[in-house]
Coordinates of C-alpha atoms in Angstrom, one line a residue:
M1 CA 6.4 40.1 -34.7
N2 CA 8.2 37.4 -33.4
V3 CA 10.6 38.2 -35.9
L4 CA 11.1 41.8 -34.8
L5 CA 11.3 40.7 -31.0
A6 CA 13.9 38.2 -32.1
E7 CA 15.6 40.3 -33.4
W8 CA 15.0 42.9 -30.5
L9 CA 16.4 40.5 -27.8
F10 CA 19.3 39.3 -30.1
L11 CA 20.7 42.9 -31.5
T12 CA 19.9 45.3 -28.4
P13 CA 23.1 45.8 -25.6
V14 CA 22.0 43.9 -22.9
W15 CA 21.9 46.6 -20.7
S16 CA 19.8 48.3 -22.6
I17 CA 17.5 45.2 -22.6
G18 CA 18.1 45.3 -18.5
L19 CA 17.0 49.0 -18.4
I20 CA 13.1 48.4 -20.0
L21 CA 13.4 45.5 -17.8
F22 CA 13.7 47.3 -14.4
V23 CA 12.3 50.3 -15.3
G24 CA 8.7 47.7 -16.3
M25 CA 9.0 45.7 -13.1
A26 CA 9.4 49.3 -11.4
A27 CA 6.2 50.6 -13.1
A28 CA 4.4 47.1 -12.7
G29 CA 5.2 47.3 -8.6
W30 CA 4.2 50.7 -8.3
L31 CA 0.7 50.3 -10.0
G32 CA 0.4 47.5 -7.6
S33 CA 1.2 49.5 -5.0
W34 CA -1.3 52.3 -5.8
L35 CA -3.9 49.5 -6.6
R36 CA -3.6 48.3 -2.8
K37 CA -3.6 52.0 -1.3
R38 CA -6.7 52.8 -3.4
R39 CA -8.5 49.6 -2.1
D40 CA -7.8 49.8 1.5
R41 CA -8.8 53.8 1.1
T42 CA -12.4 52.6 -0.2
H43 CA -12.8 49.7 2.3
P44 CA -13.0 49.4 5.4
K45 CA -10.6 47.4 7.4
P46 CA -11.7 44.0 7.9
E47 CA -12.2 42.2 11.2
A48 CA -9.0 40.4 12.9
G49 CA -10.5 37.0 11.6
K50 CA -11.3 38.1 8.7
K51 CA -7.7 39.7 8.0
D52 CA -5.7 37.1 9.0
K53 CA -7.4 35.3 6.2
E54 CA -6.7 37.6 3.6
D55 CA -3.4 38.0 4.7
S56 CA -3.2 33.9 4.6
Q57 CA -4.4 33.9 1.0
E58 CA -2.2 36.9 -0.4
G59 CA 1.2 34.8 1.0
L60 CA -0.5 31.9 -1.2
I61 CA -0.7 34.0 -3.9
V62 CA 2.5 35.3 -3.6
S63 CA 4.1 31.9 -3.2
A64 CA 2.2 30.2 -6.3
V65 CA 3.1 33.7 -8.2
M66 CA 7.1 33.4 -7.2
G67 CA 7.4 30.0 -7.5
L68 CA 6.0 29.7 -11.0
L69 CA 8.4 32.6 -12.1
A70 CA 11.2 30.4 -10.7
L71 CA 10.5 27.7 -12.8
L72 CA 10.0 29.5 -16.3
V73 CA 13.3 31.2 -15.4
G74 CA 14.9 27.6 -14.5
F75 CA 13.3 26.2 -17.6
T76 CA 14.2 28.9 -20.0
F77 CA 17.9 28.8 -18.3
S78 CA 17.6 25.7 -19.2
L79 CA 17.4 25.5 -22.9
A80 CA 19.9 28.4 -22.8
L81 CA 22.6 26.4 -21.2
D82 CA 21.9 23.3 -23.5
R83 CA 22.4 25.2 -26.8
F84 CA 25.5 26.8 -25.3
D85 CA 26.8 23.6 -24.3
N86 CA 26.2 22.5 -28.3
R87 CA 28.0 25.3 -29.2
R88 CA 30.9 24.3 -27.1
V89 CA 30.9 20.7 -27.7
G90 CA 30.9 21.9 -31.9
V91 CA 33.8 23.7 -31.4
L92 CA 35.6 20.6 -30.0
E93 CA 34.9 18.4 -32.8
E94 CA 35.2 20.4 -35.5
A95 CA 38.9 21.5 -34.1
N96 CA 39.4 17.1 -34.0
A97 CA 37.9 17.0 -37.4
I98 CA 40.4 19.7 -38.9
G99 CA 43.5 18.3 -37.2
T100 CA 42.6 15.2 -38.1
T101 CA 42.0 15.7 -42.1
Y102 CA 45.0 17.9 -41.9
L103 CA 47.5 15.2 -40.7
R104 CA 46.0 12.7 -43.5
T105 CA 46.1 15.4 -45.8
Q106 CA 50.0 14.7 -45.4
M107 CA 49.7 11.4 -46.9
I108 CA 48.5 12.6 -50.2
D109 CA 50.7 12.5 -53.3
A110 CA 51.9 16.0 -54.6
P111 CA 50.7 18.7 -55.7
Y112 CA 47.4 17.9 -54.3
R113 CA 49.1 17.5 -50.5
A114 CA 50.3 21.0 -50.7
Q115 CA 47.1 22.4 -52.3
I116 CA 44.2 20.7 -49.8
S117 CA 46.8 21.8 -46.4
Q118 CA 46.7 25.8 -47.8
L119 CA 43.3 25.2 -48.5
L120 CA 42.7 23.6 -44.9
A121 CA 44.9 26.7 -43.3
D122 CA 43.0 29.1 -45.0
Y123 CA 39.4 27.5 -43.5
T124 CA 40.6 27.3 -40.7
D125 CA 42.0 31.1 -40.3
N126 CA 38.2 32.0 -41.7
R127 CA 36.4 29.7 -39.2
V128 CA 38.3 31.3 -36.5
A129 CA 37.3 35.0 -37.7
L130 CA 33.9 34.2 -38.2
S131 CA 33.3 32.4 -35.1
H132 CA 34.1 35.9 -33.6
E133 CA 32.4 38.0 -35.8
K134 CA 29.1 39.4 -35.1
A135 CA 26.2 39.2 -37.2
G136 CA 26.8 42.3 -40.5
S137 CA 28.2 42.8 -43.4
R138 CA 31.7 41.3 -42.2
A139 CA 30.1 38.0 -40.9
E140 CA 28.0 37.4 -44.6
A141 CA 31.2 38.3 -46.4
L142 CA 33.4 35.4 -44.1
M143 CA 30.0 33.2 -44.7
V144 CA 30.4 33.9 -48.3
R145 CA 34.2 33.1 -48.1
N146 CA 33.8 29.8 -46.1
D147 CA 31.1 28.5 -48.6
Q148 CA 33.7 29.2 -50.9
L149 CA 36.2 27.3 -49.1
V150 CA 34.4 24.0 -48.5
T151 CA 34.1 23.9 -52.3
Q152 CA 37.2 24.3 -53.1
L153 CA 38.3 21.5 -50.5
W154 CA 36.0 19.4 -51.9
T155 CA 36.9 19.5 -55.4
A156 CA 40.6 19.7 -54.4
T157 CA 39.5 16.3 -52.8
R158 CA 37.7 14.9 -55.9
A159 CA 41.1 15.7 -58.2
A160 CA 43.4 14.2 -55.6
W161 CA 41.4 10.8 -55.5
P162 CA 42.5 9.3 -58.0
T163 CA 45.8 9.1 -56.8
M164 CA 44.8 7.7 -53.6
K165 CA 41.6 5.6 -54.2
G166 CA 43.6 2.4 -54.4
L167 CA 45.5 3.2 -51.0
D168 CA 43.8 1.7 -47.8
F169 CA 43.5 5.2 -45.8
S170 CA 41.3 6.2 -48.9
S171 CA 38.0 5.7 -47.2
A172 CA 39.2 7.3 -43.9
Y173 CA 39.9 10.2 -45.4
L174 CA 37.3 10.7 -47.2
D175 CA 35.4 10.3 -43.8
S176 CA 37.2 13.0 -42.2
M177 CA 36.9 15.4 -45.0
N178 CA 33.0 14.6 -44.7
A179 CA 33.0 14.7 -41.2
M180 CA 34.8 18.4 -41.3
I181 CA 32.5 19.7 -44.2
D182 CA 29.6 18.5 -41.8
M183 CA 30.5 20.3 -38.9
D184 CA 30.5 23.2 -41.1
A185 CA 26.8 23.0 -41.0
T186 CA 26.0 21.7 -37.4
R187 CA 28.0 25.1 -35.9
R188 CA 25.8 27.1 -38.4
A189 CA 22.8 25.2 -37.1
A190 CA 24.0 25.8 -33.5
R191 CA 25.1 29.3 -33.9
R192 CA 21.2 30.0 -35.2
A193 CA 19.7 28.3 -32.4
H194 CA 18.3 30.3 -29.9
V195 CA 15.5 30.0 -27.2
P196 CA 12.2 30.8 -28.6
A197 CA 11.3 34.6 -28.6
E198 CA 7.9 34.0 -27.6
V199 CA 9.3 32.1 -24.2
F200 CA 11.2 35.1 -23.3
L201 CA 8.3 37.2 -24.3
L202 CA 5.7 35.2 -21.6
L203 CA 9.1 35.6 -18.8
F204 CA 8.7 39.2 -19.6
I205 CA 5.2 39.9 -19.3
Y206 CA 5.0 37.3 -16.2
Q207 CA 8.1 39.7 -14.8
F208 CA 6.0 42.5 -15.1
V209 CA 3.1 40.7 -13.3
A210 CA 5.0 38.9 -10.6
A211 CA 6.1 42.9 -10.0
G212 CA 2.4 44.1 -10.1
V213 CA 1.5 41.6 -7.5
L214 CA 3.9 42.0 -4.8
G215 CA 3.7 45.8 -5.3
Y216 CA 0.0 45.2 -3.8
V217 CA 0.8 42.5 -1.2
L218 CA 4.0 43.9 0.1
V219 CA 3.4 47.0 1.6
G220 CA 5.3 49.5 4.4
A221 CA 9.2 50.7 3.7
R222 CA 10.2 47.0 4.4
G223 CA 7.6 45.7 2.3
R224 CA 8.8 47.8 -0.8
Q225 CA 12.7 47.0 0.1
T226 CA 11.7 42.9 -0.1
G227 CA 10.2 43.4 -3.4
A228 CA 12.4 45.1 -4.7
F229 CA 15.3 42.8 -3.7
L230 CA 13.5 40.1 -5.7
F231 CA 13.1 42.4 -8.8
F232 CA 16.6 42.9 -9.2
L233 CA 17.4 39.0 -8.5
F234 CA 14.9 37.6 -11.0
G235 CA 15.7 40.5 -13.3
L236 CA 19.5 39.5 -13.1
S237 CA 18.7 35.6 -13.6
L238 CA 16.3 36.5 -17.2
L239 CA 19.5 39.1 -18.1
L240 CA 21.9 36.0 -17.4
V241 CA 19.8 33.8 -19.7
I242 CA 19.4 36.4 -22.6
D243 CA 23.2 37.0 -22.4
L244 CA 23.7 33.2 -22.2
D245 CA 21.8 32.7 -25.8
R246 CA 23.9 34.8 -27.6
P247 CA 26.5 33.1 -29.8
V248 CA 29.0 35.6 -30.4
D249 CA 28.3 39.2 -28.3
G250 CA 27.2 38.0 -24.9
G251 CA 29.2 38.4 -22.1
V252 CA 29.0 34.6 -21.7
T253 CA 30.9 33.0 -24.8
V254 CA 32.3 29.7 -25.8
S255 CA 36.1 29.5 -25.6
Q256 CA 37.5 29.1 -29.4
Q257 CA 40.6 27.5 -28.0
P258 CA 40.1 24.0 -29.8
M259 CA 39.8 26.2 -33.3
L260 CA 43.3 28.6 -32.1
D261 CA 45.0 25.1 -31.0
V262 CA 44.5 23.5 -34.3
R263 CA 45.5 26.6 -36.2
D264 CA 48.5 27.4 -34.8
M265 CA 49.5 23.5 -35.0
I266 CA 48.7 23.8 -39.0
R267 CA 50.7 26.8 -38.7
A268 CA 53.6 25.6 -36.8
N269 CA 53.9 22.1 -39.2
P270 CA 53.8 23.1 -42.9
P271 CA 54.2 20.0 -45.4
A272 CA 57.4 20.2 -45.7
V273 CA 57.8 19.0 -41.8
Y274 CA 56.5 15.8 -43.2
D275 CA 59.2 15.5 -45.1
R276 CA 62.1 15.5 -42.8
P277 CA 63.3 12.4 -40.8
P278 CA 61.4 12.3 -37.5
A279 CA 63.8 14.2 -34.7
P280 CA 65.1 12.2 -31.9
V281 CA 62.9 12.6 -28.8
P282 CA 64.6 14.2 -26.0
Q283 CA 65.1 12.2 -22.9
L284 CA 63.6 13.5 -19.4

C-alpha cells in the first residue's frame, strides 16, 4: 500500500491531488457542520454560563488542532526542503567534479586524452538530459547509457594509467575521476529520496479531521468563510510540499545551470585548444 501511495503522490499531477484534497476538506467541513446542526436540534440550548464554557472549550480544541496541523505541515516542509537543498548542492558538486576531471585529462598523453575527453563530453550531455527527464522508458534508457559511460570512463582511465602513474598529478587525477563517479551515485540517491509516503498520508488524514472540526465549531456564514480560507491556506501549503518533493516534474525544480555551464565549457574547449600557446589576455 505504501508503494502505491508513493507512486500516486509522485506521479499524479499536482492539480489533481489538489482537487482531491480540497474536495475532501470541503466534504469533511460539511460533515462537521451537519453534525453541529444535528446536535443543536437534539440538545436544548445551554444556559449562558454553560454556553460560555462550551465556547471556551471549543476555542481551545480549534487552537490545538490548527496548531498541531501547522506543526505537521512545517515539519514536512522542512523534510522536503532538506532533500531539495541536497539535490541543489549535488548539481554544483557534480559540475565541479566533471570540470576538474576534464581539465586534468588534458595532461594525459595521446590517444587517451582525446578518448577520455570525448567520453566526458558524452557523459555530461547524458547527465543533463537525464536531469530533465521524467520517470519512464526514456529515463531508463538514459540511465543505462549513463552506466555504460561510467564503465567506459573507468576502463579508459585504467588503460591510460601506465602512461601517467609516474607523474605527480596521477593520484589527483584518480581522485577527481573517483569523485565524479561517486557523484553519480550521490545524485541518483538524492533523486530517489522523498518524504515518506506515510507522512503525507498522516497529513491528508489530519487535514480532513481539522476541516471537520472547523466545520463543527465555526457556525454561520462568517464562520464558514473563515474555515474555507483556512482550508485554502493549509491545502496550498501541503501542495507546495508535494511539489517541492518532486525532483523533475514539479513546479519548483533544482536549476541545472552549473551542469549546463560545464557542458558549454567542454564544447568550447576541445583537447586541441590546450595544444595552442596561450593567447595574451586583453588589457582592461
